[in-house]
XYZ file of C-alpha atoms in Angstrom:
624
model
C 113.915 63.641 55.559
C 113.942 66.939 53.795
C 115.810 69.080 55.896
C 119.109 70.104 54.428
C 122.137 68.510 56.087
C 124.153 71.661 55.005
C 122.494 73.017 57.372
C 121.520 71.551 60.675
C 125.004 70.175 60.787
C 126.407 73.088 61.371
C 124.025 74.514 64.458
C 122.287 73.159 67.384
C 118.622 72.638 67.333
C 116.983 75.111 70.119
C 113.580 72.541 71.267
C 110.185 74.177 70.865
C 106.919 73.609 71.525
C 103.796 75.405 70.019
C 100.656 75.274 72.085
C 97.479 76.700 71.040
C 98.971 75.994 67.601
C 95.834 76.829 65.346
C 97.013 76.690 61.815
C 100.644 77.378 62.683
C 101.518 80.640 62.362
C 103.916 80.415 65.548
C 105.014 77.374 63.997
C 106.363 78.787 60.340
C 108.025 81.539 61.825
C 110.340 79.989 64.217
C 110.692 77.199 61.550
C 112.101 80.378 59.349
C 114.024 81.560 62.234
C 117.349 80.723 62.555
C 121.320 82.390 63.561
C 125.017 81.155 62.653
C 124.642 78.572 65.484
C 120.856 77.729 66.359
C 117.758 77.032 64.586
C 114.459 75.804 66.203
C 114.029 72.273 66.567
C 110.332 71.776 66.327
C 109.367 68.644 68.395
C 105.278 68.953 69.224
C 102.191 71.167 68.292
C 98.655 71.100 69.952
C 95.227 72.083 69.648
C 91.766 70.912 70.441
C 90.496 71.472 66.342
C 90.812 68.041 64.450
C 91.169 71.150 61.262
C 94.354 72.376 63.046
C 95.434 68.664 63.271
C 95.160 68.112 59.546
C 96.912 71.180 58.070
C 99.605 70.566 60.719
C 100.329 66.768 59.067
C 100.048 68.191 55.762
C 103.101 71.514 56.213
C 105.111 69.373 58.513
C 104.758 66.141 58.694
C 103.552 65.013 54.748
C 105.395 68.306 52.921
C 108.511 68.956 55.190
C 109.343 65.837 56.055
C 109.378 66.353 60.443
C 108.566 64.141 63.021
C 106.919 66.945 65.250
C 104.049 65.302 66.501
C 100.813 67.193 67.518
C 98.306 66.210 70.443
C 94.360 67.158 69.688
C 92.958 67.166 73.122
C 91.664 70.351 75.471
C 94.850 71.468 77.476
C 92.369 71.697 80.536
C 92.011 67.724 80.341
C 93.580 66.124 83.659
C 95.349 63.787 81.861
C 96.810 66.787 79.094
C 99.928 66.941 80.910
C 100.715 63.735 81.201
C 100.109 63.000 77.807
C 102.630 65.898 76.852
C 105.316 64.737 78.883
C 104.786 61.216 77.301
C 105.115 62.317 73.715
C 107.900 64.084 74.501
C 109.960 61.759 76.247
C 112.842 62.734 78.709
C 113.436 65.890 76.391
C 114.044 69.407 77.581
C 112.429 71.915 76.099
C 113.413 74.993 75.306
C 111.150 77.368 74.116
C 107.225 77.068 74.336
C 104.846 79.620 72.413
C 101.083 79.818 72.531
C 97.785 81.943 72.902
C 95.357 80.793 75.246
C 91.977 82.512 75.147
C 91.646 85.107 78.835
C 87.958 85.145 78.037
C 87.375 82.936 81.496
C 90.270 84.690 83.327
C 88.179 88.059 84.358
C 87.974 90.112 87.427
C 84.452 91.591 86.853
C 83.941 90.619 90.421
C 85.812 91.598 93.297
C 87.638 88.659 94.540
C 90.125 86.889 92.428
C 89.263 83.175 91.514
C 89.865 80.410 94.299
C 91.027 77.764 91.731
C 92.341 78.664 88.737
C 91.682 75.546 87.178
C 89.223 76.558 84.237
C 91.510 78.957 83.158
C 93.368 78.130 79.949
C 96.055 80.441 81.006
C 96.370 78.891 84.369
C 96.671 75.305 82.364
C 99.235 76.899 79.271
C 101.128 78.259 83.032
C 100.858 74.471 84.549
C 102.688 73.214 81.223
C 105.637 75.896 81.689
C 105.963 74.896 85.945
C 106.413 71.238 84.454
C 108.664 71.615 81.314
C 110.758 75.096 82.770
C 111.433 76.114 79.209
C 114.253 78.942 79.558
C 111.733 81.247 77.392
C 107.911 81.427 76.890
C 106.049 83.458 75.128
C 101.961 84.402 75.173
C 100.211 86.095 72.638
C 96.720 87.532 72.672
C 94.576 90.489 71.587
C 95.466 94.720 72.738
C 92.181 94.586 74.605
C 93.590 92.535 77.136
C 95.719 95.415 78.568
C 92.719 97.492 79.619
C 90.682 94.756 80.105
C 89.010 95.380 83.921
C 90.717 98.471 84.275
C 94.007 96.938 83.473
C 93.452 94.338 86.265
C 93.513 91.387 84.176
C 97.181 92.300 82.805
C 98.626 92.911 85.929
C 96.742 89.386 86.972
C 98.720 87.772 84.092
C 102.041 89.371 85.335
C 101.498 88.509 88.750
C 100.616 84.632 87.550
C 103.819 84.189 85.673
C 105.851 86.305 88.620
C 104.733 83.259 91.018
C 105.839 80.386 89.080
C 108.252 79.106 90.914
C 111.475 77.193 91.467
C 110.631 74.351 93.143
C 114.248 73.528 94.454
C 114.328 76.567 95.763
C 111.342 76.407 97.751
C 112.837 75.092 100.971
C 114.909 77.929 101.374
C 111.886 80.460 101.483
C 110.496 77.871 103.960
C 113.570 78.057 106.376
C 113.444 82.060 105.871
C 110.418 82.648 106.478
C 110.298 80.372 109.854
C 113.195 82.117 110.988
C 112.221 85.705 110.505
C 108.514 85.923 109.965
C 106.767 82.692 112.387
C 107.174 84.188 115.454
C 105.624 87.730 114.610
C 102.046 85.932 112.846
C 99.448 84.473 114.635
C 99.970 80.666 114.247
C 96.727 79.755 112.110
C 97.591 82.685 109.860
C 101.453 81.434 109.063
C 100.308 78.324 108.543
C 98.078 79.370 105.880
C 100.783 81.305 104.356
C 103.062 78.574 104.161
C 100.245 76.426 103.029
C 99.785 78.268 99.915
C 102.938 79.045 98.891
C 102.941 75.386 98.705
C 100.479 75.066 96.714
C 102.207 76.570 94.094
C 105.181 73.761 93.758
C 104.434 71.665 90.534
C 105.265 68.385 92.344
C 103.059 69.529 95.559
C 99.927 68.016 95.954
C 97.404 70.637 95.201
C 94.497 69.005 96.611
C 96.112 68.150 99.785
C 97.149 71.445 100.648
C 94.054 72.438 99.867
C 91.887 70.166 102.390
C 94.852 70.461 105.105
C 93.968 75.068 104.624
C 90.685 74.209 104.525
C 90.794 72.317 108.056
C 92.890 75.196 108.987
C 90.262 77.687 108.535
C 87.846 75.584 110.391
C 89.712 75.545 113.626
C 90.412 79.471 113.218
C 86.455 79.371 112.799
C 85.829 77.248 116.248
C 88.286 79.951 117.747
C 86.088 82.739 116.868
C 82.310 81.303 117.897
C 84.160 79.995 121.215
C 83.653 83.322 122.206
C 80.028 83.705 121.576
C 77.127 82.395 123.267
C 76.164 78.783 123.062
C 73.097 79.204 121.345
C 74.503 82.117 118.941
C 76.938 80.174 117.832
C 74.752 77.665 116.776
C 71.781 79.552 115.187
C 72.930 82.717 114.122
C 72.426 83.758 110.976
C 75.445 85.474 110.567
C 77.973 82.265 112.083
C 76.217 80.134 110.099
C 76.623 82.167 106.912
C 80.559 81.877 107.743
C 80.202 78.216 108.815
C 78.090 77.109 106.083
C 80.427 79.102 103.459
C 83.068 77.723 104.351
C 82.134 74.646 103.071
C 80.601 75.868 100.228
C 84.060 77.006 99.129
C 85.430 73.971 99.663
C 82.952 71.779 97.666
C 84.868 73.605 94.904
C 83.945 70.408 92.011
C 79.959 70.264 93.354
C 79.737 74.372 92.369
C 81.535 74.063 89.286
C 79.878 70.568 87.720
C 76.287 72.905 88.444
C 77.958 75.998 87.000
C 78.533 73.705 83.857
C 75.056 71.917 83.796
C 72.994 75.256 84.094
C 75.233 76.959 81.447
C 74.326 73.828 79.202
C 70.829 74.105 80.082
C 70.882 77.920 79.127
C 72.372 76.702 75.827
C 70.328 74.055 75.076
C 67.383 75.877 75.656
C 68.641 78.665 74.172
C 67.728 81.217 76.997
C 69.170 84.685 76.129
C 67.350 88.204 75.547
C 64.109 86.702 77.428
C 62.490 87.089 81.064
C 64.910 83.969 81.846
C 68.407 84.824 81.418
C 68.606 87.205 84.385
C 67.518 84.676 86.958
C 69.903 81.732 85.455
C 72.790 84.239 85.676
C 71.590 84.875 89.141
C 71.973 81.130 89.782
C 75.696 81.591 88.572
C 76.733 84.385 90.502
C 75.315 83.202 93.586
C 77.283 79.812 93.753
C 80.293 81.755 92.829
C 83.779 82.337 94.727
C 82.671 86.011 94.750
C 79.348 86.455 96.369
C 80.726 83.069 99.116
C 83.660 85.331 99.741
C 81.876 88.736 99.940
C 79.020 87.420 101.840
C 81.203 85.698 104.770
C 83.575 88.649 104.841
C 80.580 90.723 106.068
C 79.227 88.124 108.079
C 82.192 87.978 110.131
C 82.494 91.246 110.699
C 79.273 90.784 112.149
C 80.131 88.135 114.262
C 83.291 89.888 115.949
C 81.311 92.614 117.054
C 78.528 90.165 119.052
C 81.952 88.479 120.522
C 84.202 90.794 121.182
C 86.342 88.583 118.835
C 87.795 91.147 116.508
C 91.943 89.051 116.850
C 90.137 86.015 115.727
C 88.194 87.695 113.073
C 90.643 89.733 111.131
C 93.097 86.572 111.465
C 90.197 84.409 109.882
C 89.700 87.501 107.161
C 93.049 87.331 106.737
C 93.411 84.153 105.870
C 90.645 83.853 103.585
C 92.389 87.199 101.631
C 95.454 84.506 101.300
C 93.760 81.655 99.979
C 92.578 83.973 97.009
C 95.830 85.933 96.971
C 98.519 84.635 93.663
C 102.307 83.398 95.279
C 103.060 86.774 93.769
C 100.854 88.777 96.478
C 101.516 86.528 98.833
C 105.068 87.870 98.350
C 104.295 91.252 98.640
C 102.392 90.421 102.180
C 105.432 89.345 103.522
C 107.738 91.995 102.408
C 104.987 93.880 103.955
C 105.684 92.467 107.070
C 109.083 92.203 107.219
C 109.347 96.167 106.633
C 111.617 98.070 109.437
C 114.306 95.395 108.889
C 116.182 96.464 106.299
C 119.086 93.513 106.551
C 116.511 90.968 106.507
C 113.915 92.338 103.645
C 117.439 92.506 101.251
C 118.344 88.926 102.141
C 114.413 88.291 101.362
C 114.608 90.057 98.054
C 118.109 88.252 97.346
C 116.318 85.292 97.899
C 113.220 85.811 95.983
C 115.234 86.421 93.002
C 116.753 82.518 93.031
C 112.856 81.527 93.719
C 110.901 83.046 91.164
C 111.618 81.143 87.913
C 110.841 83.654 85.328
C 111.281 87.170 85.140
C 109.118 89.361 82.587
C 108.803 93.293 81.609
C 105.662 94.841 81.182
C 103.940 93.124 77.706
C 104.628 94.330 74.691
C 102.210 95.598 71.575
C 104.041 94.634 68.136
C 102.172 95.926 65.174
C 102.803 93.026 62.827
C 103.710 95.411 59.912
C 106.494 96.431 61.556
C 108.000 93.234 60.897
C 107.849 92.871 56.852
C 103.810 91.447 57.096
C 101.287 94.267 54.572
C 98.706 93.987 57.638
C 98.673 96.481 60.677
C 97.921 93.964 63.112
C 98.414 94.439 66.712
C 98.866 91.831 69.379
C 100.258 91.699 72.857
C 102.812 89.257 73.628
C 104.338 88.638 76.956
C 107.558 86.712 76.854
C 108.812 85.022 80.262
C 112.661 84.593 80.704
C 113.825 82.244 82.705
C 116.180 83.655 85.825
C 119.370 82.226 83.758
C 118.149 83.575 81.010
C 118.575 87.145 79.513
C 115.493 89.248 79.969
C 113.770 90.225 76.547
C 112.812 93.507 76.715
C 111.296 94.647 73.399
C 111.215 92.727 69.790
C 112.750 95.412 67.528
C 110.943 96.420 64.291
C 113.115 95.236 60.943
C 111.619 97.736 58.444
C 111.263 101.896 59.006
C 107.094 103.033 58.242
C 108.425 104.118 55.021
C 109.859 100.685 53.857
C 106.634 98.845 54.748
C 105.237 96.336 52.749
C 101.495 97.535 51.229
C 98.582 95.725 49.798
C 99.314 95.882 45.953
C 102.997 94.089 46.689
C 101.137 91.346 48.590
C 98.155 90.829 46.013
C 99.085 92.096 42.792
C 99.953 88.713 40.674
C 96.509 86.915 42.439
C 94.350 89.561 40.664
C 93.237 87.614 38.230
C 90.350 85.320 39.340
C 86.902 85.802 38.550
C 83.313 85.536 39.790
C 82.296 82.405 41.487
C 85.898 80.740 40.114
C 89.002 78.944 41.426
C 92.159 79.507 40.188
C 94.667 76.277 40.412
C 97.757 78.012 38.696
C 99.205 81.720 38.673
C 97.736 83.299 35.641
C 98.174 86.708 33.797
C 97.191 89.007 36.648
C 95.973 92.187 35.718
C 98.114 95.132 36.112
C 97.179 98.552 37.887
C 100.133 101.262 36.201
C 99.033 103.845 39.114
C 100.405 101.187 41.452
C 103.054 99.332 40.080
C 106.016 101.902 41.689
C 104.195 100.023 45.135
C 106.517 97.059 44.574
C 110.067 96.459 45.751
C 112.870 94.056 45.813
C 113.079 93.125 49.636
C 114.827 90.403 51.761
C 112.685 87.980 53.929
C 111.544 90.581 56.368
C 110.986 93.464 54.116
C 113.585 95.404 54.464
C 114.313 96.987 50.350
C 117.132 95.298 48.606
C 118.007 95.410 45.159
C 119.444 92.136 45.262
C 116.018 90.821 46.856
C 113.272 89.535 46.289
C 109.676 91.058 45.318
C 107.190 90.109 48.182
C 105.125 88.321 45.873
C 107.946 85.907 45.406
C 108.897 85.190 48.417
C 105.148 84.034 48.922
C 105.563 81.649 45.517
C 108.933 80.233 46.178
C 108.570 80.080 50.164
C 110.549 81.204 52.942
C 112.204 78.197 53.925
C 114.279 77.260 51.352
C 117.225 78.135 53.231
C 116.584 74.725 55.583
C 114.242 72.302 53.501
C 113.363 70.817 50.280
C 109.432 69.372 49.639
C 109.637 65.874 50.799
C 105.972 65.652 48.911
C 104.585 68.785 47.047
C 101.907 70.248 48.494
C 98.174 69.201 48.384
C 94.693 69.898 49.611
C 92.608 67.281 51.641
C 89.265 67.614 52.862
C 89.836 65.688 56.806
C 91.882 63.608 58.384
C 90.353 60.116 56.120
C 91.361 61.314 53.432
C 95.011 61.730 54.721
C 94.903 58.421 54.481
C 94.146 57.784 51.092
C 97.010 59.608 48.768
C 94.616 58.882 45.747
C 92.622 61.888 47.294
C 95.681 64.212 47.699
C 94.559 67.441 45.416
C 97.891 68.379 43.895
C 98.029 72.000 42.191
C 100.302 74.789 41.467
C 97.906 77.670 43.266
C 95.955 76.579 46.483
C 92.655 78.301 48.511
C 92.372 80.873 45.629
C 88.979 80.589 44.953
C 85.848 83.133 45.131
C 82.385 82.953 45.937
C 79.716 83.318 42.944
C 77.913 86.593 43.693
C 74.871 87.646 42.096
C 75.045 91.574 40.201
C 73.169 93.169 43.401
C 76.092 92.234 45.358
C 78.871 93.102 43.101
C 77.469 96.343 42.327
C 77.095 97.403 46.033
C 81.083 96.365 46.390
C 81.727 98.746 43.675
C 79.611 101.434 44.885
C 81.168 101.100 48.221
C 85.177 100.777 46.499
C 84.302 103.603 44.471
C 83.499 106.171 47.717
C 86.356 103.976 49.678
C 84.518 104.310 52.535
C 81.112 102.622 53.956
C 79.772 105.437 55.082
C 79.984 107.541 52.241
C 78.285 105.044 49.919
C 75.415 104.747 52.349
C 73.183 107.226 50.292
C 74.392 106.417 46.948
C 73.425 102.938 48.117
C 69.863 103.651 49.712
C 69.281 105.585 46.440
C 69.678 102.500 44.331
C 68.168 100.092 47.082
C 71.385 98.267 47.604
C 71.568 99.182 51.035
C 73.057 96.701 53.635
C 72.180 95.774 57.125
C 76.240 94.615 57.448
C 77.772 97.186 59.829
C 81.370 97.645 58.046
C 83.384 96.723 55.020
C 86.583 98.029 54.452
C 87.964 98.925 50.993
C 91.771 97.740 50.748
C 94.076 100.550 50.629
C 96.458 99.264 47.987
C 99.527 102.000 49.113
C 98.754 101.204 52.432
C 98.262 97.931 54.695
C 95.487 96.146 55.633
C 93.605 96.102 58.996
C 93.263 93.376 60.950
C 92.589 90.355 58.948
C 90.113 88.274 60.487
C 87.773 85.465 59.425
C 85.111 87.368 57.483
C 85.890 87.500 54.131
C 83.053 89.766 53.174
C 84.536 92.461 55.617
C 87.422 93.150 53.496
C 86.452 94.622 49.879
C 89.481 93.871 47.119
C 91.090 97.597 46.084
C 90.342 96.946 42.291
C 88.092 93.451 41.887
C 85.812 94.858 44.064
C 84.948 91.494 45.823
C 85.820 89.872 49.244
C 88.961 88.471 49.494
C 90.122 84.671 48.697
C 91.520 82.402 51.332
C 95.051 82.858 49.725
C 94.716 86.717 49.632
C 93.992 86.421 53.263
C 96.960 84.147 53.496
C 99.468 86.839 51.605
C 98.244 89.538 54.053
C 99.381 87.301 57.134
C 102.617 86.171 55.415
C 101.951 82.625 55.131
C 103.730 81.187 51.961
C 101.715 80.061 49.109
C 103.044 76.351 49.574
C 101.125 76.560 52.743
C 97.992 74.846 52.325
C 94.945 75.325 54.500
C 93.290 72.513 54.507
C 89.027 71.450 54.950
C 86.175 73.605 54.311
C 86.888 76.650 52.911
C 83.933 78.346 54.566
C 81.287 77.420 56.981
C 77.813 79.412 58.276
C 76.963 80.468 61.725
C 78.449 78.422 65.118
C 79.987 76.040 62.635
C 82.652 78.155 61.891
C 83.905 78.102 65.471
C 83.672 74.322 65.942
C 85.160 72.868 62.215
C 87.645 75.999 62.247
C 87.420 76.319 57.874
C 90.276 77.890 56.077
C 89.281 81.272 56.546
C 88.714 80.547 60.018
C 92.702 79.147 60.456
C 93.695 82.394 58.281
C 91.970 84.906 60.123
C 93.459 83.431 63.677
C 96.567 83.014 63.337
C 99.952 85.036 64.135
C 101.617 86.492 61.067
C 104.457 83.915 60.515
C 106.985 87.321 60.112
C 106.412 88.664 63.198
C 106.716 85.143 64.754
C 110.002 85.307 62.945
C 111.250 88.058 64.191
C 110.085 87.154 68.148
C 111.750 83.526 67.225
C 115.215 85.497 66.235
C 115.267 87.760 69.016
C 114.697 84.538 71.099
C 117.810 83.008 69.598
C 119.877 85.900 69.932
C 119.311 86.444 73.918
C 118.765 82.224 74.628
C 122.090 80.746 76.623
């Protein structure tokens, strides 16, 4: 065990849990975090990459010396959460951290999604019902705030705003009967009631799913009792409610053809030909949307041959509730309840004790503003449990004129060549015009004299303060050869190698460093038929900070080598240590990259281990 007793004696262990782990960047910051009384006791990692599995053992298990264990399976798998639960015993948990992907959670159409249940960010939101960590957190890209008009955040708020306390369910259920039932048409409340059941973690989603589902069928037999015989047996518009009715229902049939003709578009690779349109049509028409939008109209339809408009807007109703979050549900009933002002404040009162979480509006942290050379945005939204103090912002720990820049970060790994790989730190070359860039800082950047320059932080680590190497570190190419330590590639420098680029190449980086700008070099370029079809590189500013790193190394052009940038560069603009090792491939071409996840792959995805830190130490600060 390499953990220093010296120091876990003295504080309690705060249980944490990183989900979407990737390489770890969650991970190595709350690993770094730590106050007078608490650190971060890091019990389990997961991902679905057999990459992210492997550099995982290495850092934690091989190098530090921790038991955390990690589970490589898709969280969407039924049998995910079970499997959690399992590996971590009878344990409560904490804290939980993670970025699922909101690529499938979109509201292009105009319904919301019956079931949630292909949504990673439904299933990260099923792990925090079942483990009731007192704080989450969620990270993703800026885009998502604007995404669908800003929809999609306020979707996100409204999902974590109806997780719920499932103890305190009955008491909404006694409320409700006793100050709402007798004002709602009976088939309506009993839809209501239905689906703020389905919400409780230990309910039994499908059941209260058939048991609405027969409920909507009897509030359908209401409504064609009042039409002719023969209407309401061969009209096109009943039947288009009948009929869609149970095509909403057969909820798995849609979805497992959804899945085959998406596989068939893939394996026949149909896209930019006559045949994509009509395969997306096949999509969209099996969809929740287009069921829900055409039976909407149909019944409208349908009321007006009957004289049936009660029984239609209570059906319409109804199916606006089965597509409605616990969250709008909520808001329906305070709707309902308004005029009565004693009994919507014991409501809210109550609401308060049966929402578990409470959350702000999500927050944008620019990752520089946290001690990492990189201006990096991401959105995090960080739920507080309702006996927990609400976290409100994540407070920057150096001013824009103490922040770190690109020379600190790279200047001692400037010294590898064309096409080479550097295992050791050798002479690097020095820039004069840029050495005044450098400062004596502590962990997070803030300037110190009695600090340390950021380079060497990155050489002699950042968690010194808690652990000594149980085994130094080393490269391995999969999970086999984790197995065999006669295969463990010990060295003093790791992932700092280059790519062997021909003169054409190198002198179109140096054209392009030499402008500083893309653009500009265009004609110089064209002139000397080293023109590009790439869209962008970027030259590295080295008194500034980086963009975005992401996992394209030929994007980024080195300030004075005028080449992309190594894996380790990469690394040093995130804030990784140099002990961390990123383990497999160091590159792969085309869709490989997404499915064996290479080093520059786990670089370019992950969260910058100092702003982890500093959400892992506001965490501590505000966790009872």
């Amino acid at each position: 065990m390499s953990e220093k007793k010296s120091f876990i004696s003295t504080r309690k262990g705060v249980t944490y849990l990183d989900l979407f782990a990737g390489a770890g960047g969650f991970s190595e910051g709350f690993l770094q975090a730590y106050t007078d009384d608490k650190y971060y006791d890091f019990r389990l990692a997961s991902d679905i990459n057999e990459n992210c599995e492997l550099t995982h053992h290495v850092r934690y298990n091989k190098m530090l010396g921790l038991d955390t264990k990690f589970i490589r399976q898709d969280i969407m798998d039924d049998s995910f959460l079970s499997n959690l639960k399992r590996e971590i015993g009878g344990q409560e948990i904490d804290v939980i951290t993670g970025g699922p992907s909101c690529q499938s959670f979109s509201l292009a159409g105009r319904r919301k999604k019956l079931d949630k249940r292909d949504d990673l960010f439904y299933h990260y939101l099923k792990v925090i019902k079942a483990l009731r960590p007192k704080y989450f957190v969620m990270e993703n890209v800026k885009g998502i705030l604007t995404k669908d008009g800003g929809k999609i955040k306020e979707r996100i708020l409204r999902e974590i705003r109806s997780i719920v306390d499932d103890m305190k369910m009955g008491q909404l259920y006694d409320f409700l009967d006793a100050n709402l039932k007798k004002d709602l048409n009976p088939s309506l409340y009993s839809c209501l009631i239905l689906r703020l059941k389905m919400e409780s973690s230990d309910g039994d989603w499908e059941k209260m799913s058939d048991m609405f589902f027969e409920n909507l069928d009897a509030q359908f037999r209401s409504l064609t009792r009042l039409l002719d015989y023969s209407v309401s047996k061969s009209d096109t518009q009943v039947n288009t409610v009948r009929h869609g009715l149970l095509l909403l229902h057969m909820k798995k049939q849609r979805e497992e053809i959804r899945k085959q003709v998406i596989q068939l578009k893939t394996s026949a690779h149909i896209d930019n030909d006559t045949f994509m349109d009509s395969y997306n049509e096949i999509v969209e028409t099996i969809s929740d949307d287009q069921i829900l939008d055409k039976m909407l109209e149909a019944i409208d339809q349908v009321s007006k041959m009957g004289n049936c408009e009660e029984e239609a807007k209570a059906l319409k109703s109804s199916l606006e509730i089965l597509t409605s979050t616990f969250d709008e549900c909520i808001d329906y009933i305070r709707e309902k309840l308004k005029g009565n002002d004693k009994v919507l404040e014991k409501f809210e009162a109550l609401m308060k004790t049966v929402r578990l979480y409470n959350i702000n509006e999500p927050m944008i942290l620019l990752s520089s503003n946290y001690g990492v050379p990189q201006n990096r945005e991401r959105v995090v939204f960080i739920g507080c449990r309702n006996d927990q103090e609400l976290i409100s912002e994540i407070p920057a720990t150096v001013t824009d004129d103490q922040k770190v820049t690109v020379y600190e970060a790279l200047w001692d790994l400037d010294m590898v060549g064309n096409g080479d790989t550097a295992k050791d730190y050798r002479e690097p070359k020095i820039i004069p015009e840029y050495e005044d860039e450098k400062k004596h800082r502590t962990i997070q950047g803030v300037p110190d004299a009695h600090g340390h320059l950021y380079s060497e932080w990155s050489r002699m680590g950042r968690l010194g303060h808690r652990f000594t190497f149980d085994m130094p570190p080393f490269h391995v190419m999969n999970m086999e050869e984790l197995e065999q330590p006669r295969k463990y590639e010990h060295m003093e420098l790791f992932n700092h190698q280059t790519s062997l680029q021909n003169e054409k190449v190198r002198e179109r980086l140096r054209i392009i460093a030499k402008h500083g700008d893309y653009d500009e070099s265009k004609k110089e370029l064209k002139e000397k038929r080293l023109d590009s079809q790439k869209r962008n590189y970027v030259v590295l500013n080295p008194k500034g900070q980086s963009p975005t790193v992401c996992t394209m190394p030929d994007d980024f052009i080195h300030y004075a080598a005028y080449r992309p940038l190594t894996v380790r560069e990469m690394a040093r603009l995130q804030s990784f240590d140099d002990s961390f090792v990123f383990q497999g491939k160091r590159q792969t071409g085309g869709n490989n990259r997404q499915k064996e996840i290479p080093q520059y792959t786990l670089v370019g995805n992950a969260v910058p281990p100092l702003m982890a830190r500093a959400i892992a130490n506001e965490i501590l600060k505000h966790l009872g």
